[in-house]
Amino acid sequence: MSGLSVPSNVPGLSIPFNVSGLTTPATVWLNADPPTAQPTGAVALRTTPGWLERFNAWSSLFNFVKGLGVIFGWWPDSQQEKPKTRPHYTPGETPDDVPIYTKVNFWIGNDGPHPFDPTKPPMINAGGDAPDVHLFGDGGNHIGSRYRPGFCPSGSIHCYAGVDTEGYASYVLLSGNMNPTCIALMTVEIPGVERKFGFALGNWAAPCEKISGRKNPWYYANQDLPLKSAVNDVSKCVWIGRGKDNQKPKYLSGMQLRMREFRSNEAPIRKMDYYCRNYPVLNFRTETYPHVVQKWAIDPLLAGTKAPTGPFLDPQWATETEDMEESETLVTEGLPTVTAMGTFGDAAVKERNRNRYARLARRWISSPDLVEQIAMDPSVYKSHKPGHLASELCDRNAGAMGHSFVSYAEKMFCYMPTKTLYKFCEDIDEGACWSEDDNKVIVKASGAGMMTLSAADIPDLRHAHSSMNIVWK
């Protein structure tokens, strides 16, 4: 009985008899072989039927002939290695080499005071569908995509989308799905590169809208972003999704960026205009579904083909250099050339996605859009952070979109549906003002009597409840 092993009731676990003192659930093994069970009665001998003997004999002969065939090569070996193919690609479309796995991760904004505190419910609208991820090489050639990565809850910092690629990614194109998501940070892990690439979407969307003149729907994220920066206390997120045609304001349907432009060892730190006005570098998209990448006609980096090596830095927080003349241009053509992605993916997978997409679309058409959902939400966001400004959110020239907001630093309340700003009642003598005790806008009258205000001056916050407020400290 030496060396005999008997499995315990733990799946996949075998324990030898000669292990002393080892206990598994409902099993105790001693330092001795178990006793052999003795028969307690007569055992009837059973004979093997003749047909079973003949079947076993033919089976043995068949296996013997098959073994000879495999040895001499005239019988196919079922154990031989199958050709390596990439997921969602058919054989023949891609090389047989092992694919490069690029991992993209999203941080979702607008969580509560602590992402792991169950007593403080997070903003239910911030989470949504992660965008589709499309990766391109330096020449604008498509090297991989990931469709419908999944749902990302609000406050999540682990929302991954893995992409099997045929090379090293330079351009990243995000295409929004139906349920918009407020994304604060995107990280990209490139094979062979020790350090991740990090890009704060919202912190670029806000300043770029002032330069480009196009509104970007951003909001405060309340996430501590792991970026090397001198100013990291005012993190923002940007809404990416596929909005309805009649929706105002519209979401961003996607975003494109070229990672190499943001690496200090390959690209110089330039003025913000360079990043926000050049579409190949950074481009917040608004078309129905972004499916093309805009690349340089003449590459200002004169890029090679070797793999990137890091580190990756966010130049927004760096000191802008003045070594470029205002008249200097790096593009000789009016618009960058466009490279289409084409059609990718297995036909059956695409058909299932289309059917699922159609079902979601029917529900989506009849449901309220994001702005309406937020307006009906009983939460009011409040913040003690100095960088969280109600006046910034209520700027009608800005694209900020989200919950109504109280700034204790400014002592102001922003009613987001109409972008109307109210002071705290303690700071004015009369008029419409924010009452912290009542958790709503009230009318404060002077000693001379009641004031005459229209209904538009008093926002309807009857649905708001103080127990649902989210306070950032």
Short mmCIF file of N, CA and C in Angstrom, two decimals, residues 187-294:
data_model
loop_
_atom_site.label_atom_id
_atom_site.label_comp_id
_atom_site.label_asym_id
_atom_site.label_seq_id
_atom_site.Cartn_x
_atom_site.Cartn_y
_atom_site.Cartn_z
N THR A 187 -5.43 54.27 -18.30
CA THR A 187 -4.06 53.78 -18.29
C THR A 187 -3.92 52.72 -19.37
N VAL A 188 -2.74 52.66 -19.96
CA VAL A 188 -2.45 51.69 -21.02
C VAL A 188 -1.16 50.97 -20.65
N GLU A 189 -1.24 49.64 -20.57
CA GLU A 189 -0.06 48.82 -20.31
C GLU A 189 0.39 48.20 -21.63
N ILE A 190 1.57 48.61 -22.09
CA ILE A 190 2.11 48.13 -23.36
C ILE A 190 3.09 47.00 -23.06
N PRO A 191 3.02 45.88 -23.78
CA PRO A 191 3.94 44.77 -23.52
C PRO A 191 5.39 45.21 -23.64
N GLY A 192 6.20 44.80 -22.68
CA GLY A 192 7.61 45.13 -22.69
C GLY A 192 7.94 46.46 -22.08
N VAL A 193 6.93 47.23 -21.68
CA VAL A 193 7.15 48.54 -21.06
C VAL A 193 6.81 48.44 -19.59
N GLU A 194 7.76 48.74 -18.74
CA GLU A 194 7.56 48.55 -17.30
C GLU A 194 6.53 49.52 -16.75
N ARG A 195 6.54 50.76 -17.22
CA ARG A 195 5.65 51.78 -16.67
C ARG A 195 4.43 51.95 -17.55
N LYS A 196 3.29 52.21 -16.91
CA LYS A 196 2.05 52.42 -17.63
C LYS A 196 2.00 53.83 -18.22
N PHE A 197 1.16 53.97 -19.24
CA PHE A 197 0.83 55.29 -19.76
C PHE A 197 -0.45 55.74 -19.08
N GLY A 198 -0.45 56.94 -18.51
CA GLY A 198 -1.64 57.46 -17.84
C GLY A 198 -2.09 58.77 -18.45
N PHE A 199 -3.40 58.88 -18.68
CA PHE A 199 -3.94 60.09 -19.29
C PHE A 199 -5.22 60.47 -18.56
N ALA A 200 -5.25 61.68 -18.01
CA ALA A 200 -6.41 62.18 -17.27
C ALA A 200 -7.36 62.87 -18.25
N LEU A 201 -8.40 62.15 -18.68
CA LEU A 201 -9.29 62.65 -19.73
C LEU A 201 -9.97 63.94 -19.33
N GLY A 202 -10.57 63.96 -18.13
CA GLY A 202 -11.31 65.15 -17.71
C GLY A 202 -10.43 66.36 -17.51
N ASN A 203 -9.21 66.14 -17.01
CA ASN A 203 -8.31 67.26 -16.77
C ASN A 203 -7.76 67.85 -18.06
N TRP A 204 -7.91 67.15 -19.16
CA TRP A 204 -7.58 67.71 -20.47
C TRP A 204 -8.82 68.28 -21.15
N ALA A 205 -9.98 67.67 -20.92
CA ALA A 205 -11.20 68.13 -21.59
C ALA A 205 -11.56 69.55 -21.18
N ALA A 206 -11.38 69.88 -19.89
CA ALA A 206 -11.76 71.21 -19.41
C ALA A 206 -10.91 72.32 -20.01
N PRO A 207 -9.57 72.27 -19.97
CA PRO A 207 -8.79 73.36 -20.57
C PRO A 207 -8.84 73.38 -22.08
N CYS A 208 -9.00 72.21 -22.71
CA CYS A 208 -9.02 72.17 -24.18
C CYS A 208 -10.27 72.83 -24.74
N GLU A 209 -11.38 72.81 -23.99
CA GLU A 209 -12.58 73.45 -24.51
C GLU A 209 -12.41 74.96 -24.57
N LYS A 210 -11.57 75.52 -23.70
CA LYS A 210 -11.31 76.95 -23.75
C LYS A 210 -10.44 77.32 -24.94
N ILE A 211 -9.59 76.39 -25.37
CA ILE A 211 -8.69 76.66 -26.49
C ILE A 211 -9.36 76.38 -27.82
N SER A 212 -10.07 75.26 -27.90
CA SER A 212 -10.69 74.87 -29.16
C SER A 212 -12.03 75.55 -29.39
N GLY A 213 -12.68 76.04 -28.32
CA GLY A 213 -13.98 76.66 -28.47
C GLY A 213 -15.13 75.68 -28.53
N ARG A 214 -14.84 74.39 -28.37
CA ARG A 214 -15.89 73.37 -28.41
C ARG A 214 -16.11 72.83 -27.00
N LYS A 215 -17.34 72.80 -26.55
CA LYS A 215 -17.64 72.39 -25.18
C LYS A 215 -17.45 70.89 -25.01
N ASN A 216 -16.83 70.52 -23.90
CA ASN A 216 -16.64 69.12 -23.53
C ASN A 216 -17.37 68.86 -22.21
N PRO A 217 -18.22 67.83 -22.14
CA PRO A 217 -19.02 67.59 -20.93
C PRO A 217 -18.20 66.95 -19.81
N TRP A 218 -17.64 67.75 -18.92
CA TRP A 218 -16.82 67.25 -17.83
C TRP A 218 -17.51 67.52 -16.49
N TYR A 219 -16.98 66.91 -15.45
CA TYR A 219 -17.49 67.11 -14.09
C TYR A 219 -16.36 66.74 -13.12
N TYR A 220 -16.49 67.16 -11.88
CA TYR A 220 -15.49 66.81 -10.88
C TYR A 220 -15.56 65.31 -10.59
N ALA A 221 -14.38 64.71 -10.41
CA ALA A 221 -14.31 63.26 -10.26
C ALA A 221 -14.07 62.81 -8.83
N ASN A 222 -13.41 63.64 -8.02
CA ASN A 222 -13.07 63.26 -6.64
C ASN A 222 -12.26 61.97 -6.60
N GLN A 223 -11.31 61.82 -7.49
CA GLN A 223 -10.39 60.69 -7.48
C GLN A 223 -8.97 61.24 -7.30
N ASP A 224 -8.16 60.54 -6.53
CA ASP A 224 -6.75 60.89 -6.40
C ASP A 224 -6.00 60.18 -7.51
N LEU A 225 -5.75 60.90 -8.58
CA LEU A 225 -5.14 60.29 -9.75
C LEU A 225 -3.65 60.05 -9.53
N PRO A 226 -3.15 58.87 -9.87
CA PRO A 226 -1.73 58.54 -9.63
C PRO A 226 -0.83 59.07 -10.73
N LEU A 227 -0.86 60.38 -10.93
CA LEU A 227 -0.02 61.00 -11.96
C LEU A 227 1.01 61.90 -11.30
N LYS A 228 2.16 62.00 -11.92
CA LYS A 228 3.19 62.90 -11.43
C LYS A 228 2.81 64.32 -11.82
N SER A 229 2.29 65.07 -10.88
CA SER A 229 1.86 66.42 -11.19
C SER A 229 1.92 67.27 -9.94
N ALA A 230 2.08 68.55 -10.14
CA ALA A 230 2.11 69.48 -9.02
C ALA A 230 0.71 69.82 -8.56
N VAL A 231 -0.26 69.70 -9.44
CA VAL A 231 -1.65 70.01 -9.12
C VAL A 231 -2.47 68.75 -9.37
N ASN A 232 -2.82 68.07 -8.29
CA ASN A 232 -3.53 66.81 -8.44
C ASN A 232 -4.72 66.72 -7.50
N ASP A 233 -5.19 67.85 -6.99
CA ASP A 233 -6.28 67.83 -6.04
C ASP A 233 -7.62 68.13 -6.69
N VAL A 234 -7.63 68.49 -7.96
CA VAL A 234 -8.88 68.81 -8.66
C VAL A 234 -8.98 67.89 -9.87
N SER A 235 -9.29 66.65 -9.63
CA SER A 235 -9.45 65.71 -10.74
C SER A 235 -10.83 65.85 -11.35
N LYS A 236 -10.90 65.69 -12.64
CA LYS A 236 -12.16 65.80 -13.38
C LYS A 236 -12.36 64.53 -14.19
N CYS A 237 -13.60 64.30 -14.60
CA CYS A 237 -13.92 63.21 -15.51
C CYS A 237 -14.70 63.79 -16.68
N VAL A 238 -14.77 63.04 -17.76
CA VAL A 238 -15.48 63.50 -18.95
C VAL A 238 -16.44 62.41 -19.38
N TRP A 239 -17.64 62.83 -19.78
CA TRP A 239 -18.68 61.88 -20.18
C TRP A 239 -18.43 61.42 -21.62
N ILE A 240 -18.34 60.11 -21.81
CA ILE A 240 -18.18 59.53 -23.14
C ILE A 240 -19.30 58.51 -23.34
N GLY A 241 -20.08 58.70 -24.37
CA GLY A 241 -21.18 57.80 -24.68
C GLY A 241 -21.82 58.19 -25.99
N ARG A 242 -22.81 57.43 -26.38
CA ARG A 242 -23.50 57.71 -27.63
C ARG A 242 -24.84 58.34 -27.31
N GLY A 243 -24.93 59.66 -27.44
CA GLY A 243 -26.14 60.38 -27.08
C GLY A 243 -27.20 60.33 -28.16
N LYS A 244 -28.39 60.81 -27.80
CA LYS A 244 -29.48 60.89 -28.78
C LYS A 244 -29.29 62.11 -29.67
N ASP A 245 -29.92 62.05 -30.84
CA ASP A 245 -29.73 63.12 -31.82
C ASP A 245 -30.26 64.46 -31.32
N ASN A 246 -31.35 64.43 -30.54
CA ASN A 246 -31.95 65.68 -30.08
C ASN A 246 -31.46 66.10 -28.70
N GLN A 247 -30.44 65.45 -28.20
CA GLN A 247 -29.98 65.72 -26.85
C GLN A 247 -29.10 66.96 -26.81
N LYS A 248 -29.33 67.80 -25.81
CA LYS A 248 -28.50 68.99 -25.58
C LYS A 248 -28.23 69.11 -24.09
N PRO A 249 -26.96 69.23 -23.66
CA PRO A 249 -25.78 69.18 -24.52
C PRO A 249 -25.46 67.75 -24.91
N LYS A 250 -24.73 67.59 -25.98
CA LYS A 250 -24.37 66.26 -26.44
C LYS A 250 -23.17 65.73 -25.67
N TYR A 251 -23.11 64.40 -25.55
CA TYR A 251 -21.93 63.80 -24.96
C TYR A 251 -20.79 63.82 -25.97
N LEU A 252 -19.62 63.50 -25.47
CA LEU A 252 -18.55 63.15 -26.38
C LEU A 252 -18.77 61.71 -26.81
N SER A 253 -18.72 61.46 -28.09
CA SER A 253 -18.89 60.09 -28.57
C SER A 253 -17.59 59.32 -28.55
N GLY A 254 -16.47 59.99 -28.30
CA GLY A 254 -15.20 59.29 -28.25
C GLY A 254 -14.04 60.25 -28.06
N MET A 255 -12.85 59.68 -28.10
CA MET A 255 -11.64 60.47 -27.94
C MET A 255 -10.48 59.76 -28.61
N GLN A 256 -9.62 60.54 -29.24
CA GLN A 256 -8.41 60.01 -29.86
C GLN A 256 -7.20 60.71 -29.28
N LEU A 257 -6.14 59.95 -29.05
CA LEU A 257 -4.87 60.57 -28.66
C LEU A 257 -3.72 59.72 -29.18
N ARG A 258 -2.59 60.38 -29.32
CA ARG A 258 -1.37 59.68 -29.70
C ARG A 258 -0.45 59.66 -28.49
N MET A 259 -0.20 58.47 -27.96
CA MET A 259 0.54 58.37 -26.71
C MET A 259 1.96 58.91 -26.82
N ARG A 260 2.58 58.75 -27.96
CA ARG A 260 3.98 59.16 -28.09
C ARG A 260 4.16 60.67 -27.96
N GLU A 261 3.11 61.42 -28.23
CA GLU A 261 3.20 62.88 -28.12
C GLU A 261 3.32 63.32 -26.66
N PHE A 262 2.97 62.44 -25.73
CA PHE A 262 2.95 62.80 -24.32
C PHE A 262 4.11 62.16 -23.55
N ARG A 263 5.13 61.73 -24.26
CA ARG A 263 6.28 61.10 -23.62
C ARG A 263 7.47 62.04 -23.72
N SER A 264 8.02 62.41 -22.56
CA SER A 264 9.05 63.45 -22.53
C SER A 264 10.34 63.02 -23.20
N ASN A 265 10.61 61.72 -23.30
CA ASN A 265 11.87 61.30 -23.91
C ASN A 265 11.77 61.19 -25.42
N GLU A 266 10.59 61.41 -26.00
CA GLU A 266 10.44 61.36 -27.45
C GLU A 266 9.83 62.63 -28.01
N ALA A 267 9.10 63.37 -27.21
CA ALA A 267 8.44 64.58 -27.69
C ALA A 267 8.71 65.72 -26.72
N PRO A 268 8.97 66.91 -27.21
CA PRO A 268 9.18 68.05 -26.32
C PRO A 268 7.88 68.49 -25.66
N ILE A 269 7.99 69.11 -24.51
CA ILE A 269 6.82 69.68 -23.85
C ILE A 269 6.43 70.94 -24.60
N ARG A 270 5.22 70.98 -25.10
CA ARG A 270 4.79 72.10 -25.94
C ARG A 270 3.69 72.88 -25.24
N LYS A 271 3.25 73.94 -25.89
CA LYS A 271 2.15 74.74 -25.36
C LYS A 271 0.85 73.96 -25.47
N MET A 272 -0.12 74.35 -24.64
CA MET A 272 -1.40 73.66 -24.64
C MET A 272 -2.07 73.74 -26.00
N ASP A 273 -1.87 74.81 -26.75
CA ASP A 273 -2.48 74.92 -28.07
C ASP A 273 -2.09 73.76 -28.96
N TYR A 274 -0.86 73.31 -28.84
CA TYR A 274 -0.39 72.21 -29.69
C TYR A 274 -1.20 70.95 -29.43
N TYR A 275 -1.48 70.66 -28.17
CA TYR A 275 -2.20 69.44 -27.82
C TYR A 275 -3.69 69.55 -28.14
N CYS A 276 -4.27 70.71 -27.94
CA CYS A 276 -5.72 70.85 -28.06
C CYS A 276 -6.19 71.21 -29.47
N ARG A 277 -5.28 71.68 -30.34
CA ARG A 277 -5.69 72.10 -31.68
C ARG A 277 -5.28 71.11 -32.77
N ASN A 278 -4.36 70.23 -32.49
CA ASN A 278 -3.90 69.27 -33.49
C ASN A 278 -4.63 67.94 -33.30
N TYR A 279 -5.50 67.61 -34.24
CA TYR A 279 -6.34 66.42 -34.10
C TYR A 279 -5.56 65.13 -33.91
N PRO A 280 -4.43 64.91 -34.60
CA PRO A 280 -3.72 63.64 -34.36
C PRO A 280 -3.21 63.50 -32.93
N VAL A 281 -2.93 64.60 -32.27
CA VAL A 281 -2.36 64.55 -30.92
C VAL A 281 -3.45 64.24 -29.90
N LEU A 282 -4.51 65.02 -29.90
CA LEU A 282 -5.62 64.86 -28.97
C LEU A 282 -6.87 65.40 -29.63
N ASN A 283 -7.91 64.59 -29.63
CA ASN A 283 -9.12 64.95 -30.38
C ASN A 283 -10.33 64.39 -29.66
N PHE A 284 -11.17 65.26 -29.11
CA PHE A 284 -12.42 64.84 -28.49
C PHE A 284 -13.48 64.79 -29.59
N ARG A 285 -14.08 63.61 -29.79
CA ARG A 285 -14.91 63.35 -30.96
C ARG A 285 -16.40 63.50 -30.64
N THR A 286 -17.17 63.89 -31.66
CA THR A 286 -18.61 64.09 -31.49
C THR A 286 -19.44 63.40 -32.56
N GLU A 287 -18.83 62.73 -33.54
CA GLU A 287 -19.63 62.05 -34.56
C GLU A 287 -20.35 60.86 -33.94
N THR A 288 -21.26 60.25 -34.70
CA THR A 288 -22.12 59.20 -34.14
C THR A 288 -21.31 58.06 -33.54
N TYR A 289 -20.36 57.53 -34.28
CA TYR A 289 -19.49 56.47 -33.76
C TYR A 289 -18.11 56.64 -34.37
N PRO A 290 -17.14 57.11 -33.61
CA PRO A 290 -15.80 57.30 -34.16
C PRO A 290 -15.20 55.97 -34.61
N HIS A 291 -14.85 55.89 -35.88
CA HIS A 291 -14.30 54.64 -36.40
C HIS A 291 -13.07 54.87 -37.27
N VAL A 292 -12.58 56.10 -37.32
CA VAL A 292 -11.35 56.39 -38.05
C VAL A 292 -10.40 57.13 -37.12
N VAL A 293 -9.13 56.98 -37.38
CA VAL A 293 -8.12 57.70 -36.62
C VAL A 293 -7.50 58.74 -37.54
N GLN A 294 -7.27 59.91 -37.01
CA GLN A 294 -6.66 60.99 -37.80
C GLN A 294 -5.18 61.04 -37.46
#
